[in-house]
Amino acid sequence: MKTQQGMTLVELMVTIAIVAILATVAAPSLSSMMENNRLNAINNQMVSAVHYARSEAVKRAFPVTMCAREADGSCATATTAATGTGFEDGWVIFVDCDADTVIDAGNVCDFDGNGTAEAPELVLSEDAPSKVDNLTVRPATANATLGRAIRYLPNGNASFNGTLEVRRGSDVVYKVDVKPITGRVASCKVGNAGC
């Protein structure tokens, strides 16, 4: 007598139905997890960039500014802030000798102390790590100028006093606090204890 090998058509159909049900249940949570990971990556990169700006100011012994990046690579200043540009489009970190939050084309920095001014140095310019629908990274308060530039002095103190909010639509997902006295940065996820 011959033994049966393989599966019957009924067994195959039941297996396919079970796999389809599991895939239908898992797909929404997988997409939500991917979105949360993107938001976490943006928050982490933002915090790292602020730390980097602070360390560069201390290392170089000159003021260093981190500003929201416009499409042309310039800084979002008080006049361009009305267009709605925030840190969600990226940021620029540069040596800001005259502390005006503008990347100067001319010579304003005397880096070597010889009395001759050199052009300020662009330290870093980067896009946000990943695009998330309805993402904004803005200050918690309505101060457009402070919300689009964080300046660090050579002693590590910051010109920005407040909280940046990473938002998806109208929901605040992360908060990034910059302390003016110490210049330190703290980040927390909204909904966690102490945030």
PDB file of C-alpha atoms in Angstrom:
ATOM      1  CA  MET A   1       0.000   0.000   0.000  1.00  0.00           C
ATOM      2  CA  LYS A   2       1.306   3.449  -1.002  1.00  0.00           C
ATOM      3  CA  THR A   3       1.589   6.225   1.688  1.00  0.00           C
ATOM      4  CA  GLN A   4       0.394   9.733   0.934  1.00  0.00           C
ATOM      5  CA  GLN A   5       3.074  12.403   0.338  1.00  0.00           C
ATOM      6  CA  GLY A   6       2.449  16.147   0.349  1.00  0.00           C
ATOM      7  CA  MET A   7      -0.731  17.983   1.343  1.00  0.00           C
ATOM      8  CA  THR A   8      -4.289  17.771   0.194  1.00  0.00           C
ATOM      9  CA  LEU A   9      -5.982  20.721  -1.456  1.00  0.00           C
ATOM     10  CA  VAL A  10      -8.064  21.359   1.676  1.00  0.00           C
ATOM     11  CA  GLU A  11      -4.956  21.490   3.911  1.00  0.00           C
ATOM     12  CA  LEU A  12      -3.276  23.905   1.498  1.00  0.00           C
ATOM     13  CA  MET A  13      -6.327  26.212   1.409  1.00  0.00           C
ATOM     14  CA  VAL A  14      -6.573  26.258   5.235  1.00  0.00           C
ATOM     15  CA  THR A  15      -2.853  27.134   5.512  1.00  0.00           C
ATOM     16  CA  ILE A  16      -3.166  29.976   2.992  1.00  0.00           C
ATOM     17  CA  ALA A  17      -6.231  31.346   4.818  1.00  0.00           C
ATOM     18  CA  ILE A  18      -4.371  31.356   8.161  1.00  0.00           C
ATOM     19  CA  VAL A  19      -1.359  33.148   6.621  1.00  0.00           C
ATOM     20  CA  ALA A  20      -3.653  35.755   5.017  1.00  0.00           C
ATOM     21  CA  ILE A  21      -5.418  36.434   8.332  1.00  0.00           C
ATOM     22  CA  LEU A  22      -2.095  36.827  10.183  1.00  0.00           C
ATOM     23  CA  ALA A  23      -0.734  39.172   7.492  1.00  0.00           C
ATOM     24  CA  THR A  24      -3.897  41.312   7.662  1.00  0.00           C
ATOM     25  CA  VAL A  25      -3.611  41.626  11.444  1.00  0.00           C
ATOM     26  CA  ALA A  26       0.155  42.330  11.442  1.00  0.00           C
ATOM     27  CA  ALA A  27       0.306  44.921   8.608  1.00  0.00           C
ATOM     28  CA  PRO A  28      -1.150  47.944  10.483  1.00  0.00           C
ATOM     29  CA  SER A  29       1.026  47.426  13.556  1.00  0.00           C
ATOM     30  CA  LEU A  30       4.112  47.001  11.347  1.00  0.00           C
ATOM     31  CA  SER A  31       3.379  50.255   9.550  1.00  0.00           C
ATOM     32  CA  SER A  32       2.832  52.037  12.879  1.00  0.00           C
ATOM     33  CA  MET A  33       6.110  50.640  14.202  1.00  0.00           C
ATOM     34  CA  MET A  34       7.979  51.889  11.119  1.00  0.00           C
ATOM     35  CA  GLU A  35       6.470  55.375  11.522  1.00  0.00           C
ATOM     36  CA  ASN A  36       7.459  55.482  15.210  1.00  0.00           C
ATOM     37  CA  ASN A  37      10.996  54.387  14.319  1.00  0.00           C
ATOM     38  CA  ARG A  38      11.255  57.223  11.780  1.00  0.00           C
ATOM     39  CA  LEU A  39      10.096  59.755  14.386  1.00  0.00           C
ATOM     40  CA  ASN A  40      12.582  58.339  16.893  1.00  0.00           C
ATOM     41  CA  ALA A  41      15.379  58.630  14.316  1.00  0.00           C
ATOM     42  CA  ILE A  42      14.505  62.275  13.623  1.00  0.00           C
ATOM     43  CA  ASN A  43      14.444  63.072  17.335  1.00  0.00           C
ATOM     44  CA  ASN A  44      17.797  61.333  17.905  1.00  0.00           C
ATOM     45  CA  GLN A  45      19.444  63.061  14.965  1.00  0.00           C
ATOM     46  CA  MET A  46      18.118  66.429  16.115  1.00  0.00           C
ATOM     47  CA  VAL A  47      19.496  65.925  19.632  1.00  0.00           C
ATOM     48  CA  SER A  48      22.854  64.751  18.219  1.00  0.00           C
ATOM     49  CA  ALA A  49      23.092  67.824  16.000  1.00  0.00           C
ATOM     50  CA  VAL A  50      22.438  70.171  18.934  1.00  0.00           C
ATOM     51  CA  HIS A  51      25.122  68.374  20.980  1.00  0.00           C
ATOM     52  CA  TYR A  52      27.492  68.647  18.020  1.00  0.00           C
ATOM     53  CA  ALA A  53      26.885  72.406  17.676  1.00  0.00           C
ATOM     54  CA  ARG A  54      27.665  72.869  21.374  1.00  0.00           C
ATOM     55  CA  SER A  55      30.845  70.817  21.231  1.00  0.00           C
ATOM     56  CA  GLU A  56      32.037  72.696  18.122  1.00  0.00           C
ATOM     57  CA  ALA A  57      31.526  76.070  19.859  1.00  0.00           C
ATOM     58  CA  VAL A  58      33.587  74.927  22.843  1.00  0.00           C
ATOM     59  CA  LYS A  59      36.274  73.308  20.669  1.00  0.00           C
ATOM     60  CA  ARG A  60      36.647  76.246  18.261  1.00  0.00           C
ATOM     61  CA  ALA A  61      36.266  78.985  20.932  1.00  0.00           C
ATOM     62  CA  PHE A  62      33.852  80.837  18.627  1.00  0.00           C
ATOM     63  CA  PRO A  63      30.045  81.073  18.630  1.00  0.00           C
ATOM     64  CA  VAL A  64      28.428  78.300  16.598  1.00  0.00           C
ATOM     65  CA  THR A  65      24.835  78.499  15.360  1.00  0.00           C
ATOM     66  CA  MET A  66      22.485  75.693  14.393  1.00  0.00           C
ATOM     67  CA  CYS A  67      19.611  76.987  12.291  1.00  0.00           C
ATOM     68  CA  ALA A  68      16.688  75.532  10.372  1.00  0.00           C
ATOM     69  CA  ARG A  69      17.671  74.830   6.769  1.00  0.00           C
ATOM     70  CA  GLU A  70      15.947  76.485   3.818  1.00  0.00           C
ATOM     71  CA  ALA A  71      15.718  74.714   0.435  1.00  0.00           C
ATOM     72  CA  ASP A  72      18.705  76.732  -0.880  1.00  0.00           C
ATOM     73  CA  GLY A  73      20.903  75.727   2.090  1.00  0.00           C
ATOM     74  CA  SER A  74      20.614  79.072   3.878  1.00  0.00           C
ATOM     75  CA  CYS A  75      19.319  79.684   7.393  1.00  0.00           C
ATOM     76  CA  ALA A  76      15.662  80.317   8.165  1.00  0.00           C
ATOM     77  CA  THR A  77      15.876  83.761   9.759  1.00  0.00           C
ATOM     78  CA  ALA A  78      13.142  85.850  11.353  1.00  0.00           C
ATOM     79  CA  THR A  79      12.063  87.166   7.943  1.00  0.00           C
ATOM     80  CA  THR A  80      11.868  83.725   6.320  1.00  0.00           C
ATOM     81  CA  ALA A  81      10.315  82.074   9.365  1.00  0.00           C
ATOM     82  CA  ALA A  82       6.877  83.148   8.207  1.00  0.00           C
ATOM     83  CA  THR A  83       7.122  80.648   5.340  1.00  0.00           C
ATOM     84  CA  GLY A  84       6.866  77.872   7.904  1.00  0.00           C
ATOM     85  CA  THR A  85      10.337  76.396   7.607  1.00  0.00           C
ATOM     86  CA  GLY A  86      11.324  74.396  10.645  1.00  0.00           C
ATOM     87  CA  PHE A  87      13.986  71.871  11.577  1.00  0.00           C
ATOM     88  CA  GLU A  88      11.972  69.128   9.861  1.00  0.00           C
ATOM     89  CA  ASP A  89      13.657  70.140   6.573  1.00  0.00           C
ATOM     90  CA  GLY A  90      17.136  69.776   8.050  1.00  0.00           C
ATOM     91  CA  TRP A  91      19.650  72.109   9.667  1.00  0.00           C
ATOM     92  CA  VAL A  92      22.851  74.030   9.098  1.00  0.00           C
ATOM     93  CA  ILE A  93      25.623  74.342  11.683  1.00  0.00           C
ATOM     94  CA  PHE A  94      28.195  77.096  11.115  1.00  0.00           C
ATOM     95  CA  VAL A  95      30.660  79.346  12.913  1.00  0.00           C
ATOM     96  CA  ASP A  96      28.738  82.568  13.613  1.00  0.00           C
ATOM     97  CA  CYS A  97      31.384  85.104  14.654  1.00  0.00           C
ATOM     98  CA  ASP A  98      29.104  88.134  14.514  1.00  0.00           C
ATOM     99  CA  ALA A  99      26.207  86.225  16.170  1.00  0.00           C
ATOM    100  CA  ASP A 100      23.608  87.347  13.629  1.00  0.00           C
ATOM    101  CA  THR A 101      22.320  83.876  12.631  1.00  0.00           C
ATOM    102  CA  VAL A 102      23.340  84.518   9.021  1.00  0.00           C
ATOM    103  CA  ILE A 103      25.961  82.579   7.084  1.00  0.00           C
ATOM    104  CA  ASP A 104      28.222  85.469   6.056  1.00  0.00           C
ATOM    105  CA  ALA A 105      29.956  85.421   2.701  1.00  0.00           C
ATOM    106  CA  GLY A 106      32.556  87.962   3.797  1.00  0.00           C
ATOM    107  CA  ASN A 107      35.475  87.744   6.199  1.00  0.00           C
ATOM    108  CA  VAL A 108      34.336  88.266   9.787  1.00  0.00           C
ATOM    109  CA  CYS A 109      36.248  85.683  11.863  1.00  0.00           C
ATOM    110  CA  ASP A 110      39.811  86.046  13.076  1.00  0.00           C
ATOM    111  CA  PHE A 111      40.338  82.353  13.804  1.00  0.00           C
ATOM    112  CA  ASP A 112      44.107  82.429  14.261  1.00  0.00           C
ATOM    113  CA  GLY A 113      44.254  85.775  16.130  1.00  0.00           C
ATOM    114  CA  ASN A 114      46.583  87.462  13.629  1.00  0.00           C
ATOM    115  CA  GLY A 115      44.227  90.408  13.032  1.00  0.00           C
ATOM    116  CA  THR A 116      43.142  89.170   9.588  1.00  0.00           C
ATOM    117  CA  ALA A 117      39.531  88.065   9.289  1.00  0.00           C
ATOM    118  CA  GLU A 118      38.694  84.855   7.495  1.00  0.00           C
ATOM    119  CA  ALA A 119      35.353  83.670   6.142  1.00  0.00           C
ATOM    120  CA  PRO A 120      33.235  81.767   8.668  1.00  0.00           C
ATOM    121  CA  GLU A 121      33.217  78.037   8.290  1.00  0.00           C
ATOM    122  CA  LEU A 122      30.189  75.928   7.471  1.00  0.00           C
ATOM    123  CA  VAL A 123      30.509  72.991   9.855  1.00  0.00           C
ATOM    124  CA  LEU A 124      27.559  70.812   8.830  1.00  0.00           C
ATOM    125  CA  SER A 125      24.531  70.977   6.534  1.00  0.00           C
ATOM    126  CA  GLU A 126      22.148  68.062   6.392  1.00  0.00           C
ATOM    127  CA  ASP A 127      18.612  67.058   5.574  1.00  0.00           C
ATOM    128  CA  ALA A 128      16.350  65.493   8.146  1.00  0.00           C
ATOM    129  CA  PRO A 129      16.970  61.725   8.207  1.00  0.00           C
ATOM    130  CA  SER A 130      13.617  60.598   6.866  1.00  0.00           C
ATOM    131  CA  LYS A 131      10.368  62.102   5.741  1.00  0.00           C
ATOM    132  CA  VAL A 132       7.274  61.558   7.871  1.00  0.00           C
ATOM    133  CA  ASP A 133       3.868  62.805   6.764  1.00  0.00           C
ATOM    134  CA  ASN A 134       2.718  65.961   8.597  1.00  0.00           C
ATOM    135  CA  LEU A 135       6.019  66.224  10.506  1.00  0.00           C
ATOM    136  CA  THR A 136       7.085  69.500  12.112  1.00  0.00           C
ATOM    137  CA  VAL A 137       9.941  70.326  14.486  1.00  0.00           C
ATOM    138  CA  ARG A 138       9.104  73.709  15.980  1.00  0.00           C
ATOM    139  CA  PRO A 139       9.389  75.600  19.253  1.00  0.00           C
ATOM    140  CA  ALA A 140       6.706  75.049  21.859  1.00  0.00           C
ATOM    141  CA  THR A 141       6.278  78.828  22.117  1.00  0.00           C
ATOM    142  CA  ALA A 142       5.419  81.093  19.197  1.00  0.00           C
ATOM    143  CA  ASN A 143       8.821  82.831  19.053  1.00  0.00           C
ATOM    144  CA  ALA A 144       9.730  82.231  15.404  1.00  0.00           C
ATOM    145  CA  THR A 145      13.257  83.668  15.619  1.00  0.00           C
ATOM    146  CA  LEU A 146      14.406  81.654  18.620  1.00  0.00           C
ATOM    147  CA  GLY A 147      12.697  78.557  17.305  1.00  0.00           C
ATOM    148  CA  ARG A 148      14.765  78.454  14.137  1.00  0.00           C
ATOM    149  CA  ALA A 149      18.232  79.127  15.511  1.00  0.00           C
ATOM    150  CA  ILE A 150      20.175  77.812  18.480  1.00  0.00           C
ATOM    151  CA  ARG A 151      23.443  79.668  19.097  1.00  0.00           C
ATOM    152  CA  TYR A 152      26.133  78.302  21.377  1.00  0.00           C
ATOM    153  CA  LEU A 153      28.829  80.478  22.912  1.00  0.00           C
ATOM    154  CA  PRO A 154      32.408  79.243  23.430  1.00  0.00           C
ATOM    155  CA  ASN A 155      31.627  78.517  27.103  1.00  0.00           C
ATOM    156  CA  GLY A 156      28.833  76.096  26.061  1.00  0.00           C
ATOM    157  CA  ASN A 157      25.915  78.365  27.005  1.00  0.00           C
ATOM    158  CA  ALA A 158      22.975  78.526  24.590  1.00  0.00           C
ATOM    159  CA  SER A 159      21.009  81.501  23.284  1.00  0.00           C
ATOM    160  CA  PHE A 160      17.872  79.374  22.959  1.00  0.00           C
ATOM    161  CA  ASN A 161      15.695  78.998  26.020  1.00  0.00           C
ATOM    162  CA  GLY A 162      12.811  76.665  25.448  1.00  0.00           C
ATOM    163  CA  THR A 163      11.476  73.448  24.053  1.00  0.00           C
ATOM    164  CA  LEU A 164      11.358  72.174  20.503  1.00  0.00           C
ATOM    165  CA  GLU A 165       8.488  69.837  19.739  1.00  0.00           C
ATOM    166  CA  VAL A 166       8.605  67.012  17.225  1.00  0.00           C
ATOM    167  CA  ARG A 167       5.012  66.830  15.999  1.00  0.00           C
ATOM    168  CA  ARG A 168       3.098  64.503  13.717  1.00  0.00           C
ATOM    169  CA  GLY A 169       0.122  66.571  12.646  1.00  0.00           C
ATOM    170  CA  SER A 170      -1.174  68.239  15.795  1.00  0.00           C
ATOM    171  CA  ASP A 171       0.182  65.531  18.142  1.00  0.00           C
ATOM    172  CA  VAL A 172       3.411  66.246  20.030  1.00  0.00           C
ATOM    173  CA  VAL A 173       5.509  63.054  19.935  1.00  0.00           C
ATOM    174  CA  TYR A 174       8.877  64.195  21.372  1.00  0.00           C
ATOM    175  CA  LYS A 175      10.070  67.225  23.327  1.00  0.00           C
ATOM    176  CA  VAL A 176      13.655  68.531  23.087  1.00  0.00           C
ATOM    177  CA  ASP A 177      14.610  70.952  25.895  1.00  0.00           C
ATOM    178  CA  VAL A 178      17.631  73.250  25.534  1.00  0.00           C
ATOM    179  CA  LYS A 179      18.830  74.771  28.813  1.00  0.00           C
ATOM    180  CA  PRO A 180      20.282  78.303  28.407  1.00  0.00           C
ATOM    181  CA  ILE A 181      22.595  78.330  31.419  1.00  0.00           C
ATOM    182  CA  THR A 182      24.346  75.041  30.748  1.00  0.00           C
ATOM    183  CA  GLY A 183      23.412  74.557  27.092  1.00  0.00           C
ATOM    184  CA  ARG A 184      22.529  70.946  27.825  1.00  0.00           C
ATOM    185  CA  VAL A 185      19.902  69.111  25.808  1.00  0.00           C
ATOM    186  CA  ALA A 186      17.285  66.717  27.137  1.00  0.00           C
ATOM    187  CA  SER A 187      14.760  64.778  25.093  1.00  0.00           C
ATOM    188  CA  CYS A 188      11.730  62.739  26.090  1.00  0.00           C
ATOM    189  CA  LYS A 189       8.839  60.949  24.446  1.00  0.00           C
ATOM    190  CA  VAL A 190       5.452  62.423  25.287  1.00  0.00           C
ATOM    191  CA  GLY A 191       3.447  60.010  27.386  1.00  0.00           C
ATOM    192  CA  ASN A 192       6.460  58.643  29.259  1.00  0.00           C
ATOM    193  CA  ALA A 193       6.777  59.449  32.947  1.00  0.00           C
ATOM    194  CA  GLY A 194       8.344  62.848  33.598  1.00  0.00           C
ATOM    195  CA  CYS A 195       7.833  64.222  30.085  1.00  0.00           C
TER     196      CYS A 195
END
